mmCIF file of C-alpha atoms and ligand atoms in Angstrom:
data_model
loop_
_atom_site.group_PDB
_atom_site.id
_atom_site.type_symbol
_atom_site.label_atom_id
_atom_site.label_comp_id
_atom_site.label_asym_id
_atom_site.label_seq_id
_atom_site.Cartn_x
_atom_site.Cartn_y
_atom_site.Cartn_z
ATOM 1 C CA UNK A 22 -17.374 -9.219 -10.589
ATOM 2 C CA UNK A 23 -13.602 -9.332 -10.096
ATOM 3 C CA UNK A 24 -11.512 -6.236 -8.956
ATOM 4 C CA UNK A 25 -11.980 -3.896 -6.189
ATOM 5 C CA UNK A 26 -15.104 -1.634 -5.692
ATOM 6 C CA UNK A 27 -15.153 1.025 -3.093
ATOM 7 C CA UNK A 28 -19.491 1.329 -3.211
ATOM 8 C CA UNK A 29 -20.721 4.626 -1.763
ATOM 9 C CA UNK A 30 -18.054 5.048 0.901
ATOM 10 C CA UNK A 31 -17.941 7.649 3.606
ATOM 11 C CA UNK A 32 -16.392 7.355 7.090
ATOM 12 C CA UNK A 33 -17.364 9.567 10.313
ATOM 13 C CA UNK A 34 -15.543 9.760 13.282
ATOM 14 C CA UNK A 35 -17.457 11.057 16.411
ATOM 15 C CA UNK A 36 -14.969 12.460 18.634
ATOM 16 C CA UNK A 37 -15.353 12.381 22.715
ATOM 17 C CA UNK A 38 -16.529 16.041 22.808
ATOM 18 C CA UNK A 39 -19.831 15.304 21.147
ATOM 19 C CA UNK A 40 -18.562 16.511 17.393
ATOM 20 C CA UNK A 41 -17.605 14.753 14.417
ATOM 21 C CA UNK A 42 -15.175 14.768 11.768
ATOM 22 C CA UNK A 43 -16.698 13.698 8.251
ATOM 23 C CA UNK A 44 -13.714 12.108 6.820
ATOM 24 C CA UNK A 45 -14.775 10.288 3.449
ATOM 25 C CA UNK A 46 -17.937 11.268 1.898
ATOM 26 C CA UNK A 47 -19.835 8.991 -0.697
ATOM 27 C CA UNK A 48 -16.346 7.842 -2.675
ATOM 28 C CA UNK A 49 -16.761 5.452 -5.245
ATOM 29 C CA UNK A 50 -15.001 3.382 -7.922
ATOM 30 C CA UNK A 51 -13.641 0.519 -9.550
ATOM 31 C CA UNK A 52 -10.371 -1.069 -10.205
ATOM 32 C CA UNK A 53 -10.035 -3.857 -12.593
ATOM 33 C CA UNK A 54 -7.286 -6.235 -11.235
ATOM 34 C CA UNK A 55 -3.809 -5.278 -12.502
ATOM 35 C CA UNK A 56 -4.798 -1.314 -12.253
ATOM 36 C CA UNK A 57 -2.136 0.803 -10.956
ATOM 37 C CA UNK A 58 -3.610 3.610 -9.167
ATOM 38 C CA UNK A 59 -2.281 6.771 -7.125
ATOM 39 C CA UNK A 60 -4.019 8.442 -4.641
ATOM 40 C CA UNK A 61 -3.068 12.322 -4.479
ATOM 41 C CA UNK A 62 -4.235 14.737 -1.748
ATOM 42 C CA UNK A 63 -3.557 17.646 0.691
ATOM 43 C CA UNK A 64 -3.249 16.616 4.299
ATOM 44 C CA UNK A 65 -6.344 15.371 5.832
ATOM 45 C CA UNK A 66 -8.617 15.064 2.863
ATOM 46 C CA UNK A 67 -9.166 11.282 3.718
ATOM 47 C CA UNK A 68 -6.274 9.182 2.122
ATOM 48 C CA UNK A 69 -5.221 7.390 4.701
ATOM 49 C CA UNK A 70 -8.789 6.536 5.996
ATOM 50 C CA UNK A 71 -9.674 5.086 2.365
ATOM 51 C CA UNK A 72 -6.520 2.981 2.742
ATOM 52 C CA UNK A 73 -7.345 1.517 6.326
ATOM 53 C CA UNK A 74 -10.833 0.754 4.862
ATOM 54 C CA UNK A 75 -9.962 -0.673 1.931
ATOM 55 C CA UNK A 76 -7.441 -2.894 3.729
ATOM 56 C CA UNK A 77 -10.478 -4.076 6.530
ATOM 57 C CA UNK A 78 -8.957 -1.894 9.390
ATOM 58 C CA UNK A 79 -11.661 0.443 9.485
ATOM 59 C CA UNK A 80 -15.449 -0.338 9.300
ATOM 60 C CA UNK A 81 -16.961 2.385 7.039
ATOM 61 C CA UNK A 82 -19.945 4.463 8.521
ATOM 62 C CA UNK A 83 -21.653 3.780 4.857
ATOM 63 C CA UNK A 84 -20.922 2.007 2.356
ATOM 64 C CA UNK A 85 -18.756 -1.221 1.313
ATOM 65 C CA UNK A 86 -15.593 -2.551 -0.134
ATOM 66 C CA UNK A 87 -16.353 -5.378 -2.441
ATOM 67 C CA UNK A 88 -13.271 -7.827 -3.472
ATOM 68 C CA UNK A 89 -14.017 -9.911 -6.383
ATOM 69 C CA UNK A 90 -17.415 -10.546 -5.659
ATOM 70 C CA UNK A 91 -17.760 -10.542 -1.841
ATOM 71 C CA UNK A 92 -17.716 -7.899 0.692
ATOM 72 C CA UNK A 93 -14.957 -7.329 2.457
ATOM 73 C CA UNK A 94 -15.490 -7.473 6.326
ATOM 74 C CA UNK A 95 -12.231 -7.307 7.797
ATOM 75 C CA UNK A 96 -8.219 -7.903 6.979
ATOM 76 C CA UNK A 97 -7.054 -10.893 5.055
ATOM 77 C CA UNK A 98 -4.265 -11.970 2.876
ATOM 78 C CA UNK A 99 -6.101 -11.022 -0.500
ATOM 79 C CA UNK A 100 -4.846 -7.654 -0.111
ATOM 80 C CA UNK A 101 -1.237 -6.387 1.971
ATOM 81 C CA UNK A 102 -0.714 -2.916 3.403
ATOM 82 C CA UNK A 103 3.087 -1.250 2.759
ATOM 83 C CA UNK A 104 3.491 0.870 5.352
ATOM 84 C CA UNK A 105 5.209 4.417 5.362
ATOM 85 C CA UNK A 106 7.822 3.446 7.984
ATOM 86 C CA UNK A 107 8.114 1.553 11.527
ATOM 87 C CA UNK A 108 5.938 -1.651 10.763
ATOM 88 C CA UNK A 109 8.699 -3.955 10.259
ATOM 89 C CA UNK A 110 10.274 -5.746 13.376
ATOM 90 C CA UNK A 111 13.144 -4.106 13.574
ATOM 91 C CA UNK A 112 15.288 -6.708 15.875
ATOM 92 C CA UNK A 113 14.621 -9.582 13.377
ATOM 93 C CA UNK A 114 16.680 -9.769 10.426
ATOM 94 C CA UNK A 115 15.722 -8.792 6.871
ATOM 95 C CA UNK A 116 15.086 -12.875 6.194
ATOM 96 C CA UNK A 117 12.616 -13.410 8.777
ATOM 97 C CA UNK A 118 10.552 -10.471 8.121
ATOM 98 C CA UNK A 119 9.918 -11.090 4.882
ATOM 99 C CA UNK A 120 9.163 -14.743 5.988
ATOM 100 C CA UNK A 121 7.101 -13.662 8.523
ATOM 101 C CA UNK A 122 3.508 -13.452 6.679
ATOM 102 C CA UNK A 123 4.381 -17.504 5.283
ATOM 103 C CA UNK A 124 5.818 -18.392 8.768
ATOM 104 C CA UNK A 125 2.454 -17.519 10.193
ATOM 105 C CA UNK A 126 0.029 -19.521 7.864
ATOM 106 C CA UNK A 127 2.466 -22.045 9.143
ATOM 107 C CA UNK A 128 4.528 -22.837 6.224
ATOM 108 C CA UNK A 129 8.141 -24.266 6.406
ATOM 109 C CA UNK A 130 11.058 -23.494 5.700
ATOM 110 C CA UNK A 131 11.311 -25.761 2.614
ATOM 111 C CA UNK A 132 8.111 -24.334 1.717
ATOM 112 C CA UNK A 133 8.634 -21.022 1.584
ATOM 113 C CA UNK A 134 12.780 -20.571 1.338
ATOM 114 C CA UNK A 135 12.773 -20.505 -2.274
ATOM 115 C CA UNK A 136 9.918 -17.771 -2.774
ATOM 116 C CA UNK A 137 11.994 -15.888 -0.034
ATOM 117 C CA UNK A 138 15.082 -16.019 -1.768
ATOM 118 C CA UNK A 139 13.436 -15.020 -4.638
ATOM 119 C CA UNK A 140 11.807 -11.722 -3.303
ATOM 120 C CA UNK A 141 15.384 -10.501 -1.777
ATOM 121 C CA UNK A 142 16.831 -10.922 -5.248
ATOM 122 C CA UNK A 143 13.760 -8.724 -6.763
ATOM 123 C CA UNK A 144 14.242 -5.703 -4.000
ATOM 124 C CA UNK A 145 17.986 -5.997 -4.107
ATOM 125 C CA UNK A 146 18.523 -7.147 -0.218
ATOM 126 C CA UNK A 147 20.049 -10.949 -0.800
ATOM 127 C CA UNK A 148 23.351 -10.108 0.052
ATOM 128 C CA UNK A 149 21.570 -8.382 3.461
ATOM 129 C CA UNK A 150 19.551 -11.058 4.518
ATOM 130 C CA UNK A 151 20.861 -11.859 7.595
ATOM 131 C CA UNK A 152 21.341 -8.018 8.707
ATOM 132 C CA UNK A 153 18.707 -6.451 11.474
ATOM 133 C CA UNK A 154 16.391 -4.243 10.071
ATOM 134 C CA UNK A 155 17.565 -1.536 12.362
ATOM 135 C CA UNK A 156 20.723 -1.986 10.598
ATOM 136 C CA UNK A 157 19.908 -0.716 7.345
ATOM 137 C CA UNK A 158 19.072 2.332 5.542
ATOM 138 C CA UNK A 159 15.623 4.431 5.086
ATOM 139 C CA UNK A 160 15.249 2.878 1.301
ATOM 140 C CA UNK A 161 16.507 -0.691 2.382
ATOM 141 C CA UNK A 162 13.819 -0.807 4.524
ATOM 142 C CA UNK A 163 11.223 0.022 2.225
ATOM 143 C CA UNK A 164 12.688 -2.530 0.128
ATOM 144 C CA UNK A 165 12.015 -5.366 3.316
ATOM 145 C CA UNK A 166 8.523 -3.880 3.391
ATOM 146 C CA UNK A 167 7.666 -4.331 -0.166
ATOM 147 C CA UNK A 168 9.089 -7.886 -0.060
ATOM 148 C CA UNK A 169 7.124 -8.686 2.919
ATOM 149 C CA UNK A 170 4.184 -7.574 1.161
ATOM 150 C CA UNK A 171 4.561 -9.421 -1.817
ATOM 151 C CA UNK A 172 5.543 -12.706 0.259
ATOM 152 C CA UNK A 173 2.251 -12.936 1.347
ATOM 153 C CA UNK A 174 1.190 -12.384 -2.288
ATOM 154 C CA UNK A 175 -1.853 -10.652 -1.865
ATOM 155 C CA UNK A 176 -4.073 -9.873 -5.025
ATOM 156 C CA UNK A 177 -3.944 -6.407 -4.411
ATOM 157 C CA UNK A 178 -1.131 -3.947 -2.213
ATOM 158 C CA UNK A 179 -1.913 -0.698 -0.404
ATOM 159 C CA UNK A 180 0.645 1.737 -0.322
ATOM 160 C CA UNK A 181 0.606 4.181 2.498
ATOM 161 C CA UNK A 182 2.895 6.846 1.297
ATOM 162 C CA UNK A 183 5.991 4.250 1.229
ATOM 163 C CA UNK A 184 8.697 6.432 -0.273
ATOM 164 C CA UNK A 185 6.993 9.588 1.811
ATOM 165 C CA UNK A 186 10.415 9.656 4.002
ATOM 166 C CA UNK A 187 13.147 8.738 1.477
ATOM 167 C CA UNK A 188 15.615 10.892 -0.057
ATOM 168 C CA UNK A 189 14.996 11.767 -3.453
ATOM 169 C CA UNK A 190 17.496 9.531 -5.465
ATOM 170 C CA UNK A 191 16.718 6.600 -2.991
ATOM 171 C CA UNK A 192 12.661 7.602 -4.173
ATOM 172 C CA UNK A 193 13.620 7.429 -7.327
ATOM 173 C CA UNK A 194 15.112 4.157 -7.210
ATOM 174 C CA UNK A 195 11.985 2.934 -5.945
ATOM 175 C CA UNK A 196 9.546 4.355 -8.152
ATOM 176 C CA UNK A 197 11.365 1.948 -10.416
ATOM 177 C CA UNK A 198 11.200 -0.952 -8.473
ATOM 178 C CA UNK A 199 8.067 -0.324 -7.499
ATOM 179 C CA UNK A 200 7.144 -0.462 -11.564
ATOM 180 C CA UNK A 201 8.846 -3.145 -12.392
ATOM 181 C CA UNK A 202 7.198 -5.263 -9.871
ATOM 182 C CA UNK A 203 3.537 -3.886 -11.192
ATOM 183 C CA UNK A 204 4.745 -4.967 -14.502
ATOM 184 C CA UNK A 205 6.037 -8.339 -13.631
ATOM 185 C CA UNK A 206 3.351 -9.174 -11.032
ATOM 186 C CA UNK A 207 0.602 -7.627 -12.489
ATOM 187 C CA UNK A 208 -1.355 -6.734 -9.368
ATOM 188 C CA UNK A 209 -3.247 -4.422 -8.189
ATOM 189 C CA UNK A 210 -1.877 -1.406 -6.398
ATOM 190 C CA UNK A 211 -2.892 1.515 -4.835
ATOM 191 C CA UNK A 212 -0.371 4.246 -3.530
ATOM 192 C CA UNK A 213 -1.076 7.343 -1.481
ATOM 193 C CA UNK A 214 1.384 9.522 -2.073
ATOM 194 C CA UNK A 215 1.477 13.913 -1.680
ATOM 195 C CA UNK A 216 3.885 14.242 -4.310
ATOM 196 C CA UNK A 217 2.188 15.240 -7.202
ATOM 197 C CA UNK A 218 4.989 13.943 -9.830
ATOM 198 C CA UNK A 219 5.440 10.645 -7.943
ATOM 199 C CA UNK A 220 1.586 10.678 -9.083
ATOM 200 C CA UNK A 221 2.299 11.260 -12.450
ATOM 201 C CA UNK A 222 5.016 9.151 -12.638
ATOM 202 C CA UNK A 223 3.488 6.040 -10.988
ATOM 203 C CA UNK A 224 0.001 6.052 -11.570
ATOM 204 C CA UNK A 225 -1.882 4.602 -14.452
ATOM 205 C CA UNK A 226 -4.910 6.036 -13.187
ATOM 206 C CA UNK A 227 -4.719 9.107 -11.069
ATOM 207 C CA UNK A 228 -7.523 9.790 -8.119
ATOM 208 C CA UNK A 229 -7.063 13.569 -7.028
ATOM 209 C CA UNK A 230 -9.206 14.033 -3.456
ATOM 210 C CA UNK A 231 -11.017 17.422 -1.856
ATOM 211 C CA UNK A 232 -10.842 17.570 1.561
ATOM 212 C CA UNK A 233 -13.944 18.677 4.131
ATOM 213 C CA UNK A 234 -15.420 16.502 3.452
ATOM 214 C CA UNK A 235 -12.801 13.642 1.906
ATOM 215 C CA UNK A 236 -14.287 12.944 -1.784
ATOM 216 C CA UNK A 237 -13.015 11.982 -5.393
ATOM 217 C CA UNK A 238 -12.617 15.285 -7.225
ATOM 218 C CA UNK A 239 -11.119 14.350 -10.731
ATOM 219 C CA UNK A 240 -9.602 11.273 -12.157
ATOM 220 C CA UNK A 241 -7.321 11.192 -14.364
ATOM 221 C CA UNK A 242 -5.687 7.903 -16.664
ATOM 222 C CA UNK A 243 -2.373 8.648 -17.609
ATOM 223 C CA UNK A 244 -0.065 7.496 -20.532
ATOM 224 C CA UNK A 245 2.910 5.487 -18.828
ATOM 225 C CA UNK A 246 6.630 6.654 -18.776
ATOM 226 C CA UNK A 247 8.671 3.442 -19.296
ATOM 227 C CA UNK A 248 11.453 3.125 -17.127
HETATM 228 P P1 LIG B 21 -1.100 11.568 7.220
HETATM 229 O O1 LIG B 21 0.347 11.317 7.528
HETATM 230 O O2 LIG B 21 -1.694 10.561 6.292
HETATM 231 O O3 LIG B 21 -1.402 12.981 6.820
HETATM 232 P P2 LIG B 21 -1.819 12.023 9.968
HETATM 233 O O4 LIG B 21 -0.417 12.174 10.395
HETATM 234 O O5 LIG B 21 -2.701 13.211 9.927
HETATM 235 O O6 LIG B 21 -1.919 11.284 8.561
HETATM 236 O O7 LIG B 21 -2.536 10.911 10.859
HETATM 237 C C1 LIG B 21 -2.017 9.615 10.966
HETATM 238 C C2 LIG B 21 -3.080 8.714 11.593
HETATM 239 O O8 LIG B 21 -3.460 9.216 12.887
HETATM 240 C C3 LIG B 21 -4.381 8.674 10.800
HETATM 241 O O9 LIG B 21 -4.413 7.695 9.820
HETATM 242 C C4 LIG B 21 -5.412 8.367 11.857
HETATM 243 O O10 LIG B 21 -5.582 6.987 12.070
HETATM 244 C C5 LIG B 21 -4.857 9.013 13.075
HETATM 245 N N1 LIG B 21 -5.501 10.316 13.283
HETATM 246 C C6 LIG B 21 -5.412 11.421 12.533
HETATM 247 N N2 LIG B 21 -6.139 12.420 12.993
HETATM 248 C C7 LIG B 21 -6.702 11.948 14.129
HETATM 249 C C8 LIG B 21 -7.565 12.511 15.101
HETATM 250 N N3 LIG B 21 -8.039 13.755 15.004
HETATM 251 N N4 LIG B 21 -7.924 11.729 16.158
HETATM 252 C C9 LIG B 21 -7.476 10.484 16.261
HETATM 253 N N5 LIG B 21 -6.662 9.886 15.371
HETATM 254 C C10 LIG B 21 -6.286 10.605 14.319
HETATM 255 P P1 LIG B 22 -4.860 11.993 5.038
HETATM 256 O O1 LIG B 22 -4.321 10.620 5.050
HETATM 257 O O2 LIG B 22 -5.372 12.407 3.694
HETATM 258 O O3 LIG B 22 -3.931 13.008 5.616
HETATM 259 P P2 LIG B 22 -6.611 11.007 7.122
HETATM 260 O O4 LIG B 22 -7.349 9.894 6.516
HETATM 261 O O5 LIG B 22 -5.465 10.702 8.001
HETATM 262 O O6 LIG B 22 -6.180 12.021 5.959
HETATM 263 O O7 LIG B 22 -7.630 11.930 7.922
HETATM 264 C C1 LIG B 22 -8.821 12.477 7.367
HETATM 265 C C2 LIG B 22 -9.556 13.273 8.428
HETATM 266 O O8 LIG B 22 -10.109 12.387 9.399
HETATM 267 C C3 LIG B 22 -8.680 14.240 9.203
HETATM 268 O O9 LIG B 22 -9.458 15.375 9.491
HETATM 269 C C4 LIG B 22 -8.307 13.476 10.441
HETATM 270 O O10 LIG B 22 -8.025 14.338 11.508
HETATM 271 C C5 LIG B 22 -9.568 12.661 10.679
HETATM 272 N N1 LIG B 22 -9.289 11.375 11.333
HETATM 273 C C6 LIG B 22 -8.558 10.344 10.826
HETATM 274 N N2 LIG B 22 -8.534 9.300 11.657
HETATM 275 C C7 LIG B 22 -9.266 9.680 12.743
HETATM 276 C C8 LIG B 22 -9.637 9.045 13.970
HETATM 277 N N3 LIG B 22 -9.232 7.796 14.250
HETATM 278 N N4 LIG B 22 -10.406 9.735 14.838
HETATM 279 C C9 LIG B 22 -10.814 10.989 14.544
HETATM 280 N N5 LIG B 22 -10.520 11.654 13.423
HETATM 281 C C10 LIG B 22 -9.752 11.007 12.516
#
């Protein structure tokens, strides 16, 4: 089957003391490729867990993640994690770190320059390319992240609260880009966000999670605001 099922998940962690935190309890469901879906939820309820499982960090206690048809065992390029803040290499200019995925599976330059090029003209960052990432702004670097991401063009992204530590007209700005890339792309995303109208605004489908034990407790599918 093709799409991403999360089958019967729940994650434990057993702490040093003897105790154990029951993070994810028995979550399931399925996202048909080129779903858009956001992930709402106090503090704690499991969100971020789900994400590192989904993207192979985590081994579930039960359970499995099941990409197009196999199981999914541990990271791989299918599917790229956007990260709140801090995962970029901030010494290395905006260029290399969104050719940094390509540079690895050992592409060339000639190889990957023109996908490159192309990615910095989608977020906005050409003109920046040669800048350090500790150089630029909060939202410009969530702009690198995103094009990182999609350089490595994985099937589906995982957003961990990107926009989380924006300012709000800099958030807005990126709600749009980050729908206009859904919409040109057409791939599969996932966002955790706790802003309940980023939700609304950016998710097709809507997953709203209980804590104590993390589980699914509505779902909603949304009409779409076009931008
Ligand atoms: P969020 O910003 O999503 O609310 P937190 O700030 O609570 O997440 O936690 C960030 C990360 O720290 C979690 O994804 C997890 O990997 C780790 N973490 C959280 N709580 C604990 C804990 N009690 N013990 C060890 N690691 C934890
Ligand atoms: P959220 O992202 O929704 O804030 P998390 O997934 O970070 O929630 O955490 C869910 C629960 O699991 C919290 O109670 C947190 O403290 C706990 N937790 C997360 N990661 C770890 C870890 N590595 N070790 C122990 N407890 C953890």
């Amino acid at each position: 089957m093709s799409g991403l099922s999360i089958e019967n998940i729940s994650m434990r962690f057993d702490l040093p003391n003897g105790t154990s935190v029951q993070a994810l309890k028995d979550v399931s469901l399925h996202l048909q490729e080129g779903e858009l879906m956001s992930v709402l939820g106090p503090s704690g309820c499991g969100k971020t867990t789900l994400l590192n499982i989904l993207a192979g960090f985590l081994a579930p206690t039960e359970g499995q993640i099941v990409m197009n048809g196999h199981t999914v065992t541990g990271p791989d390029a299918e599917r790229g994690m956007v990260f709140q803040q801090g995962a970029l290499f901030e010494w290395m200019s905006v260029r290399d770190n969104v050719s940094f995925g390509p540079r690895m599976k050992g592409q060339s330059a000639s190889q990957y320059q023109q996908d490159v090029d192309h990615l910095l003209d989608v977020v906005g960052l050409q003109e920046f390319k040669e800048k350090a990432i500790y150089e630029l702004s909060g939202g410009m670097q969530q702009r690198v992240a995103l094009a990182r991401c999609l350089a490595n063009d994985p099937d589906v992204i995982l957003m961990d609260e990107p926009l989380g530590a924006l300012d709000a007209l800099t958030r807005e700005k990126m709600q749009s880009l980050v729908l206009k890339l859904w919409k040109e792309t057409g791939k599969t995303i996932i966002l955790i966000t706790h802003s309940v109208e980023e939700a609304l605004l950016l998710g097709e489908r809507l997953i709203v999670m209980a804590p104590r034990p993390g589980r699914i407790h509505k779902e909603y599918r949304l009409p779409f605001a076009d931008l």
